[in-house]
Amino acid sequence: MVQKYQSPVRVYKHPFELVMAAYERRFPTCPLIPMFVDSDVVSEHKSEDGSTHRIERRCKLDVDAPRLLKRIAGVDFVYFIQKNTLNRRERTLHIESHNETFSNRVIIHELCCYSVHPDNEDWTCFEQSASLDIKSFFGFESTVEKIAMKQYASSIKKGKEIIDITARPELPVTPAIAIPAANAKDTHSNKDTTSLPGSLSEPLTGTPDDKLDADYIKRYLGDLTPLQESCLIRLRQWLQETHKGKIPKDEHILRFLRARDFNIDKAREILCQSLTWRKQHQVDYLLETWNSPQVLQDYYTGGWHHHDKDGRPLYILRLGHMDTKGLVRALGEESLLRHVLSINEEGLRRCEENTKVFGRPISCWTCLVDLEGLNMRHLWRPGVKALLRIIEVVEANYPETLGRLLILRAPRVFPVLWTLVSPFIDENTRKKFLIYAGNDYQGPGGLVDYIDKEIIPDFLGGECMCEVPEGGLVPKSLYRTPEELENEDIRLWTETIYQSASVFKGAPHELLIEIIDASSVITWDFDVCKGDIVFNIFHSKRAPQPPKKDTLGAHGITSPGGNNVQLIDKSWLLGQDYSMVESPLTCKEGESVQGSHVTRWPGFYILQWKFHSMPACATTNLPRVDDVLATLQVSSHKCKVMYYTEVLGSADFRGSMTSLESSHSGFSQLSAATTSSSQSQSSSMISR
C-alpha cells in the first residue's frame, strides 16, 4: 500500500537568493546534518544565459536504523538520486528525488519546491510531498515505516534548530530517505480559515491563501506531529477536490481526525456523515435562527460561565435542579435537542474567540455538572430516552469538543443513571470525566485545580454570582398533548430550505421550474438518503397539468414517507412533447450531488428523480394507481431524497457551471447508516 505524506508550507523570512546560498552549502556534505554523509555530481547543465541550472546528484545517507536491520539488509548506507532545477529568473528551485538502494523492495519519491512568497518577495516558501511504497523488506515493513516517520520528525526539528542558530533557512533532508515514510506536501485550505486575525500583536508568516502555513497550524491548531499535520492537510485537500458545499474549518476537521486517532479513512467517513447531517438540518445557521422558547429560558438550568484555568469556555449545568419530565412534556425531544445543539455551536464560537484572546489554540470546553437534587424522578423513562438521543447526536457530530467534565455532588442514585448513560459515551470521552461525591470537590484536587477561585459559582461555595437559572418544576399548565408535541417535532425538522421526497419503483418524483429568461441558471443540491436513483432534466414548451392533491393518480402521490409528485403525463412522448437536456445521472445511496444547468430556451423544465432499476422508457408509461399502491408496500422499492433548487440569472450566478456528470460531491462511501440511524432514532424530517 502506498503511503503519502504531506507537510504544511514553511515560510523563511529570508530572500530566495540567500536561501539558495544556504542550501548549496550542504553539498557535498553538511556537518549540521550528520545523516547526510556525502554526495557526488552525476550530471550538470546550465543555460547559456545562466538563468537555468540543472544538476543531478547521488547522495549518501546514514539512516538511523537498528544495527540488526542493517545487518539483515546488508548495507550501512543508502543512496538517493536527486535532481534539482534552479530557475533564477522565476526564482524557483524544484527538487525531485528517489531511492537507488532497495529500489526493488521500497519505492520512495519526494518532491520539494522553494519559491518566492507571493505576498512578500523577501520571504521564501518551502513545500514538500513524498510517497512511500514498501513492497517487501525482509518482513520488517512496519519497522521501516516507523523508522521513516521517526527520522522525518527528527529532521524537521533539526532544521528548525539550524534556523535558530544560523538565522539561515532550513536545509531540507534531501532525498526523502530521511523520511522514507513521512514527507509532506502542500495543502489547500479555506481562505476564511487561513486569514489571520487583526488582533494578534505579531502577524504570522503568511502563505498563499490556499495553503496551510506551518506557523498557522501551531498558532491556531496546536503542536501536531508531522504525521498528524500530513493527515490534516490531506483530508483538507480531499474535501476541496470533492466536496462542492461549504468546506469546514481546519479546527473542525482536526476534531474528527483526533476522534479516530488520525485514521484518515475513518475520520473522513464520520466527517462526511456529519456534514450531510449539518446540511440537512441547517445546523450552520442555528445560532442565527434558533430562538429558545420561554420555557427553556426559565427552566433549563444550564449556561456559560467564564472559562477554566486552561482558557477553555466553561459551561455549567445544574442537572439536579432540572425538571426533565416537565421540559419534555412541555417542549418535546426536538426542541431540547435543538437547544443542546445551539449550546454546542455557541461553544465552538467561544473556543474561536478564546483562541484569539489567549494566543494559543483552544479547541474544547469544560463542563461542570452539579447533581445536587438528583433523584428517581430524573430516571423517568421518556426523559432518559431523550437524554440518550441527545448524547448520541452530540457524540457523532461534535467529537473532541469536551475537554473535561466535572461532576459534582453525585448522590446515591447517580450510579443508576451512569449505568444507563455510559454505554452511549465514547471511551475517550469517558476518560475526561471527574466525579466528586458530597463535598469532596472543595478540597485538594477539587474545583480549585481547574477553575480560578474567584469564578467558582456562589451555589458551590464560591463568591461569583452565576446567572444559570435555578430551574424548578415546569407548571403542568405548560404541558402539551402528545399530538401537539408530535406536530411541533415535525415542524422543527421541516423548517429547512431542503424538501424531502419519496421515489418509488414505477413512480418518480418530479419538480417543475418555469423559465422566462433563456439564459437563466438552474442550480440543485440533493442528498440520496435511501436507495439508488437516476436524476434527469427535461424541457417542455407547454406546462404539465398541476398535480392532483386529492388522488393517488399519475399526477400526484403522497405517502407517509414523504411527498411524491409526477408531472409528465403518460400520454407525452419523449422527443416530441418534451426533451432531455442533460444526460441521466445515476446516484448511489449516501451521495450528495450539486450541479447547475444553463438554460438555452424559455419554457418549462422538469427535474426528475427516478428509481434506479426503472427502465429508461418507463417515463413515458407511468403505472396505474393500483400498481403504485402496490409498490408502496415494498420498502425495497422506495428511495428518499432531500433536495433544494434555485433559479439564478446568469449575471448573478457565482458558481462554476459544472456539468451534471462532474457534480458529485465524492461522498459515495457514506453507508446507509448515514440516514438510517437518524430515521430510527429521531423520526427526523427525512422520514416525514
XYZ file of C-alpha atoms in Angstrom, residues 257-508:
252
model
C -9.184 13.197 12.947
C -8.460 13.141 16.680
C -11.666 11.235 17.315
C -10.365 8.441 15.059
C -6.714 8.582 16.131
C -5.779 10.251 12.826
C -7.002 7.366 10.702
C -7.908 9.321 7.569
C -10.396 6.825 6.150
C -12.353 6.506 9.409
C -12.249 10.247 10.083
C -13.396 11.010 6.547
C -16.382 8.689 6.892
C -17.732 10.204 10.108
C -16.928 13.746 8.920
C -18.868 13.227 5.692
C -21.808 11.826 7.620
C -21.733 14.837 9.919
C -21.518 17.311 7.015
C -24.580 15.705 5.458
C -26.396 15.894 8.791
C -25.445 19.566 9.264
C -26.691 20.445 5.808
C -29.969 18.556 6.147
C -30.780 20.227 9.461
C -29.258 23.649 8.658
C -27.042 23.498 11.740
C -24.655 26.124 10.342
C -27.426 28.701 10.734
C -28.718 27.509 14.089
C -27.302 30.370 16.157
C -28.985 32.909 13.873
C -32.317 31.125 13.503
C -32.964 29.362 16.825
C -34.848 31.281 19.486
C -35.184 29.394 22.753
C -38.793 29.127 23.945
C -39.536 30.963 27.166
C -39.933 27.641 28.966
C -36.285 26.844 28.241
C -35.144 30.289 29.306
C -36.927 29.881 32.635
C -36.416 26.205 33.461
C -33.365 24.922 31.570
C -30.680 25.025 34.262
C -27.578 25.499 32.108
C -25.451 28.386 30.874
C -21.944 29.625 30.003
C -19.820 30.972 32.853
C -16.352 32.495 32.203
C -13.560 29.977 31.480
C -11.360 27.472 33.299
C -7.649 27.798 34.088
C -6.706 26.485 30.648
C -8.737 29.178 28.900
C -11.488 26.768 27.896
C -15.067 28.108 27.907
C -16.885 26.844 31.000
C -20.451 25.546 30.776
C -22.431 24.895 33.944
C -25.391 22.514 34.087
C -27.403 22.176 37.304
C -28.903 18.861 36.259
C -30.188 18.017 39.735
C -32.423 21.122 39.646
C -33.773 20.449 36.160
C -37.303 19.135 35.661
C -36.513 16.877 32.715
C -40.002 15.404 32.661
C -41.605 18.824 32.638
C -39.348 20.077 29.820
C -40.002 17.030 27.663
C -43.758 17.268 28.282
C -43.785 20.997 27.546
C -41.408 21.081 24.578
C -40.768 17.634 23.151
C -37.483 15.951 22.245
C -36.752 18.031 19.159
C -36.814 21.380 20.958
C -34.500 20.050 23.662
C -32.162 18.588 21.064
C -32.087 21.793 19.068
C -31.336 23.757 22.224
C -28.423 21.461 23.072
C -27.123 21.788 19.518
C -27.229 25.571 19.832
C -25.175 25.234 23.037
C -22.569 23.209 21.191
C -22.477 25.705 18.315
C -22.028 28.506 20.837
C -19.217 26.505 22.422
C -17.383 26.284 19.096
C -17.732 30.040 18.657
C -16.395 30.708 22.152
C -13.418 28.425 21.509
C -12.509 30.525 18.469
C -12.776 33.719 20.493
C -10.658 32.342 23.337
C -8.027 31.189 20.852
C -7.592 34.810 19.808
C -7.747 36.151 23.375
C -5.238 33.738 24.947
C -2.918 33.471 21.963
C -2.960 29.673 21.906
C -5.272 27.034 20.455
C -8.468 26.481 22.467
C -10.342 23.649 20.795
C -12.687 22.361 23.508
C -14.607 23.446 26.573
C -15.078 22.349 30.185
C -18.464 21.307 31.504
C -19.402 21.406 35.184
C -22.459 19.333 36.128
C -23.983 19.836 39.567
C -26.089 16.841 40.582
C -27.447 18.195 43.873
C -31.138 17.310 43.921
C -30.857 14.383 41.507
C -33.405 11.700 42.435
C -35.565 8.971 40.957
C -37.816 11.417 39.129
C -34.875 12.131 36.823
C -34.964 8.462 35.765
C -38.334 8.991 34.062
C -38.063 6.749 31.023
C -39.011 9.265 28.249
C -36.570 11.761 29.796
C -33.725 9.244 29.830
C -34.593 8.296 26.244
C -34.361 11.948 25.202
C -31.037 12.288 27.039
C -29.587 9.226 25.312
C -30.605 10.507 21.911
C -29.040 13.903 22.619
C -25.807 12.225 23.719
C -25.740 10.124 20.559
C -26.238 13.099 18.239
C -23.620 15.185 20.053
C -21.102 12.316 20.097
C -21.484 11.842 16.347
C -21.248 15.484 15.323
C -19.163 17.256 17.989
C -16.247 14.901 18.687
C -13.339 16.103 20.793
C -15.151 19.255 21.908
C -15.324 18.265 25.566
C -12.033 18.904 27.304
C -13.116 17.991 30.821
C -16.359 17.092 32.602
C -16.574 17.845 36.321
C -19.473 16.031 38.003
C -20.132 17.434 41.484
C -22.249 16.325 44.445
C -23.137 12.965 42.915
C -25.926 11.367 45.027
C -26.602 7.678 45.624
C -28.932 7.447 42.635
C -26.161 8.592 40.277
C -24.720 5.081 39.638
C -28.108 4.037 38.252
C -28.146 6.946 35.796
C -24.489 6.361 34.936
C -25.197 2.704 34.136
C -27.883 3.780 31.656
C -25.898 6.571 30.026
C -22.242 5.448 29.964
C -22.581 2.821 27.180
C -23.558 5.630 24.803
C -20.492 7.732 25.600
C -17.257 7.265 23.694
C -14.452 5.672 25.696
C -12.102 8.610 25.076
C -14.820 10.966 26.326
C -15.400 8.926 29.492
C -11.730 9.333 30.368
C -12.336 13.071 30.694
C -14.916 12.654 33.460
C -14.039 13.602 37.051
C -16.722 12.596 39.571
C -16.967 14.013 43.102
C -19.410 12.788 45.725
C -20.690 15.035 48.501
C -18.379 17.949 49.211
C -15.179 16.273 48.019
C -14.869 18.885 45.282
C -13.947 21.559 47.859
C -10.637 20.032 48.921
C -7.290 19.468 47.170
C -7.724 18.006 43.711
C -11.157 19.593 43.505
C -12.526 22.595 41.654
C -9.660 24.934 42.531
C -7.316 22.781 40.447
C -9.318 23.524 37.315
C -11.222 26.763 37.934
C -9.918 30.015 39.397
C -11.247 30.563 42.889
C -12.765 33.931 42.060
C -15.123 32.475 39.427
C -16.411 29.459 41.384
C -20.224 29.894 41.418
C -21.904 31.030 44.604
C -24.110 27.922 44.827
C -20.920 25.832 45.048
C -19.464 27.899 47.876
C -17.710 30.460 45.704
C -18.086 34.226 45.545
C -19.026 34.603 41.881
C -22.643 35.290 41.049
C -23.825 32.745 38.479
C -26.647 33.606 36.089
C -27.563 29.996 35.361
C -31.317 29.597 36.082
C -32.156 27.731 39.261
C -34.852 25.740 37.487
C -37.773 24.279 39.375
C -40.838 22.330 38.331
C -42.358 23.239 34.978
C -46.049 24.121 35.537
C -48.352 21.430 34.200
C -50.363 24.151 32.518
C -47.470 24.386 30.018
C -47.623 20.687 29.144
C -48.666 19.792 25.615
C -50.666 16.856 24.387
C -48.826 14.058 22.540
C -50.413 15.240 19.287
C -49.178 18.800 19.828
C -45.681 17.560 20.634
C -45.608 15.382 17.531
C -46.706 18.279 15.340
C -44.056 20.505 16.929
C -41.368 17.897 16.274
C -42.431 17.705 12.628
C -42.436 21.490 12.317
C -38.933 21.851 13.741
C -37.333 19.271 11.494
C -39.096 20.504 8.379
C -38.093 24.153 8.897
C -35.374 23.956 6.285
C -34.662 25.098 2.755
C -34.492 21.401 1.822
C -37.540 19.386 0.857
C -37.966 15.651 1.199
C -39.446 13.337 -1.391
C -40.055 9.652 -1.851
C -39.197 7.886 -5.098
C -40.958 4.600 -5.793
C -40.332 1.896 -8.317
C -42.548 2.988 -11.182
C -43.287 6.406 -9.656
C -40.529 9.035 -9.969
